Structures are given as structure tokens and as C-alpha cells.
CSV table of C-alpha atoms in Angstrom, one decimal:
chain,number,residue,atom,x,y,z
M,1,MET,CA,-204.6,25.4,-79.3
M,2,GLY,CA,-208.2,24.6,-79.2
M,3,ALA,CA,-210.2,22.9,-76.6
M,4,ASP,CA,-210.0,19.5,-78.4
M,5,GLU,CA,-206.2,19.8,-78.6
M,6,GLU,CA,-205.6,20.5,-75.1
M,7,THR,CA,-207.7,17.5,-73.8
M,8,ALA,CA,-206.2,15.2,-76.2
M,9,ARG,CA,-202.7,15.4,-74.6
M,10,PRO,CA,-201.5,11.9,-73.1
M,11,GLU,CA,-200.7,11.5,-69.4
M,12,PRO,CA,-196.9,11.4,-68.8
M,13,GLU,CA,-195.6,7.8,-68.3
M,14,ARG,CA,-194.7,6.8,-64.8
M,15,THR,CA,-191.5,4.6,-64.8
M,16,GLY,CA,-191.6,3.4,-61.3
M,17,PRO,CA,-193.1,3.3,-57.9
M,18,GLU,CA,-193.6,6.6,-56.4
M,19,GLN,CA,-192.6,5.5,-52.8
M,20,PRO,CA,-190.4,2.7,-53.1
M,21,ASP,CA,-190.2,0.3,-50.1
M,22,GLY,CA,-193.0,2.4,-48.1
M,23,PRO,CA,-196.5,1.6,-47.2
M,24,GLU,CA,-199.2,1.6,-49.9
M,25,PRO,CA,-200.9,5.1,-50.2
M,26,GLN,CA,-204.1,4.0,-48.8
M,27,ASP,CA,-202.2,2.7,-45.6
M,28,ARG,CA,-200.5,5.9,-45.1
M,29,PRO,CA,-202.2,8.5,-42.8
M,30,ALA,CA,-203.5,11.7,-44.6
M,31,GLY,CA,-202.0,15.0,-43.8
M,32,PRO,CA,-198.5,16.0,-42.8
M,33,VAL,CA,-198.8,14.8,-39.1
M,34,GLY,CA,-201.0,11.8,-39.5
M,35,LEU,CA,-204.3,13.2,-38.9
M,36,ASP,CA,-207.1,12.9,-41.5
M,37,ALA,CA,-209.3,15.7,-42.6
M,38,ARG,CA,-212.0,14.9,-40.1
M,39,ASP,CA,-209.5,14.8,-37.3
M,40,ARG,CA,-208.2,18.1,-38.1
M,41,ALA,CA,-211.7,19.7,-38.6
M,42,VAL,CA,-212.7,18.5,-35.1
M,43,LEU,CA,-209.7,20.2,-33.7
M,44,ALA,CA,-210.2,23.4,-35.6
M,45,LEU,CA,-213.9,23.3,-34.6
M,46,GLU,CA,-213.1,22.9,-31.0
M,47,ALA,CA,-210.3,25.8,-31.0
M,48,ARG,CA,-213.0,28.3,-32.1
M,49,SER,CA,-215.0,30.4,-29.7
M,50,TRP,CA,-218.7,30.4,-29.5
M,51,ARG,CA,-221.1,33.2,-28.4
M,52,THR,CA,-224.1,31.2,-27.7
M,53,ALA,CA,-224.9,27.8,-26.1
M,54,GLY,CA,-226.2,26.0,-29.1
M,55,ALA,CA,-223.8,27.4,-31.7
M,56,LYS,CA,-221.1,24.8,-31.2
M,57,GLU,CA,-223.6,21.9,-31.3
M,58,ARG,CA,-225.2,23.4,-34.4
M,59,ALA,CA,-221.8,23.9,-36.1
M,60,VAL,CA,-220.9,20.3,-35.3
M,61,ARG,CA,-224.1,19.0,-37.0
M,62,GLU,CA,-223.8,21.4,-40.0
M,63,GLU,CA,-219.9,21.4,-40.8
M,64,LEU,CA,-219.0,17.8,-39.7
M,65,GLY,CA,-222.3,16.0,-39.9
M,66,LEU,CA,-221.8,14.5,-36.6
M,67,SER,CA,-224.0,14.2,-33.4
M,68,SER,CA,-222.7,15.9,-30.4
M,69,THR,CA,-222.0,12.6,-28.7
M,70,ARG,CA,-220.0,11.3,-31.7
M,71,TYR,CA,-218.1,14.6,-31.8
M,72,TYR,CA,-217.1,14.4,-28.1
M,73,GLN,CA,-216.1,10.8,-28.5
M,74,LEU,CA,-213.8,11.6,-31.5
M,75,LEU,CA,-212.3,14.7,-29.7
M,76,ASN,CA,-211.6,12.6,-26.5
M,77,GLY,CA,-209.8,9.9,-28.5
M,78,LEU,CA,-207.9,12.7,-30.3
M,79,LEU,CA,-206.6,13.9,-27.1
M,80,ASP,CA,-204.7,10.6,-26.5
M,81,ARG,CA,-203.0,10.7,-29.9
M,82,PRO,CA,-199.4,12.2,-30.3
M,83,GLU,CA,-200.4,13.3,-33.8
M,84,ALA,CA,-203.0,15.6,-32.4
M,85,LEU,CA,-200.6,17.0,-29.9
M,86,ALA,CA,-198.0,17.9,-32.5
M,87,HIS,CA,-200.8,19.4,-34.7
M,88,ALA,CA,-202.4,21.6,-31.9
M,89,PRO,CA,-200.2,21.3,-28.7
M,90,VAL,CA,-201.8,24.4,-26.9
M,91,LEU,CA,-205.4,23.2,-27.6
M,92,VAL,CA,-204.6,19.5,-26.7
M,93,ASN,CA,-203.0,20.3,-23.5
M,94,ARG,CA,-205.6,22.4,-22.4
M,95,LEU,CA,-208.2,20.1,-23.2
M,96,ARG,CA,-206.2,17.3,-21.3
M,97,ARG,CA,-206.0,19.6,-18.4
M,98,VAL,CA,-209.9,20.1,-18.4
M,99,ARG,CA,-210.4,16.4,-18.8
M,100,ASP,CA,-208.1,15.4,-15.9
M,101,ALA,CA,-209.7,17.9,-13.7
M,102,ARG,CA,-213.1,16.7,-14.3
M,103,ARG,CA,-211.9,13.0,-13.8
M,104,ALA,CA,-210.3,14.0,-10.4
M,105,ALA,CA,-213.6,15.8,-9.3
M,106,ARG,CA,-215.5,12.5,-9.5
């Protein structure tokens, strides 16, 4: 088979809805537990350890394209979501304890 023959194959026909009686694909949350890719990336970045003081802030800018302030806003919001707890329970519980201790110290 040549390259032209390979690209000329028609797409298989779809005969019905892929998800009957379910939400539209754009309404459904991404990922297996309801977190989108950015939310999972925020949690993954927070789970890493950092050797120098500015390394984490640099990674936030370079890898996520976010300011440090926006990153921490997103992270704080994630701590209250059950999807985040299901995705990374040890990390989320540790961060909740730290947040609660800081609030109690005020």
C-alpha cells in the first residue's frame, strides 16, 4: 500500500450517540476523577520537592504559565474539591493541615 492509498481510507461510520442519556462531551470534566489537565499539573508540581527558594516559582511560570499568585489561588481552591482529594489524598490532606494551622495561628 502506498502513502496515497493509506490516506484515502474513509472514516468508519458512527451509527449512534457515543454516550446516550449522558452530558455532552464538553460538559463532562476531563480526566478520570473530574480534574482537568491544569488541575492535575498544579497538584503534581506541588508534590515535587525543591532545592532552592526560587525553583518552584520558576517552574510555576515556565511549566504552567501562571504567576505565583494565581498558582496559589488555584491550589487553594483545589484543596476544597473532593476530586482533588480522590486524585492525591496524601498531598491534599497535608496541605489542608498546613492551611488550617496557618489560619488558626492568625
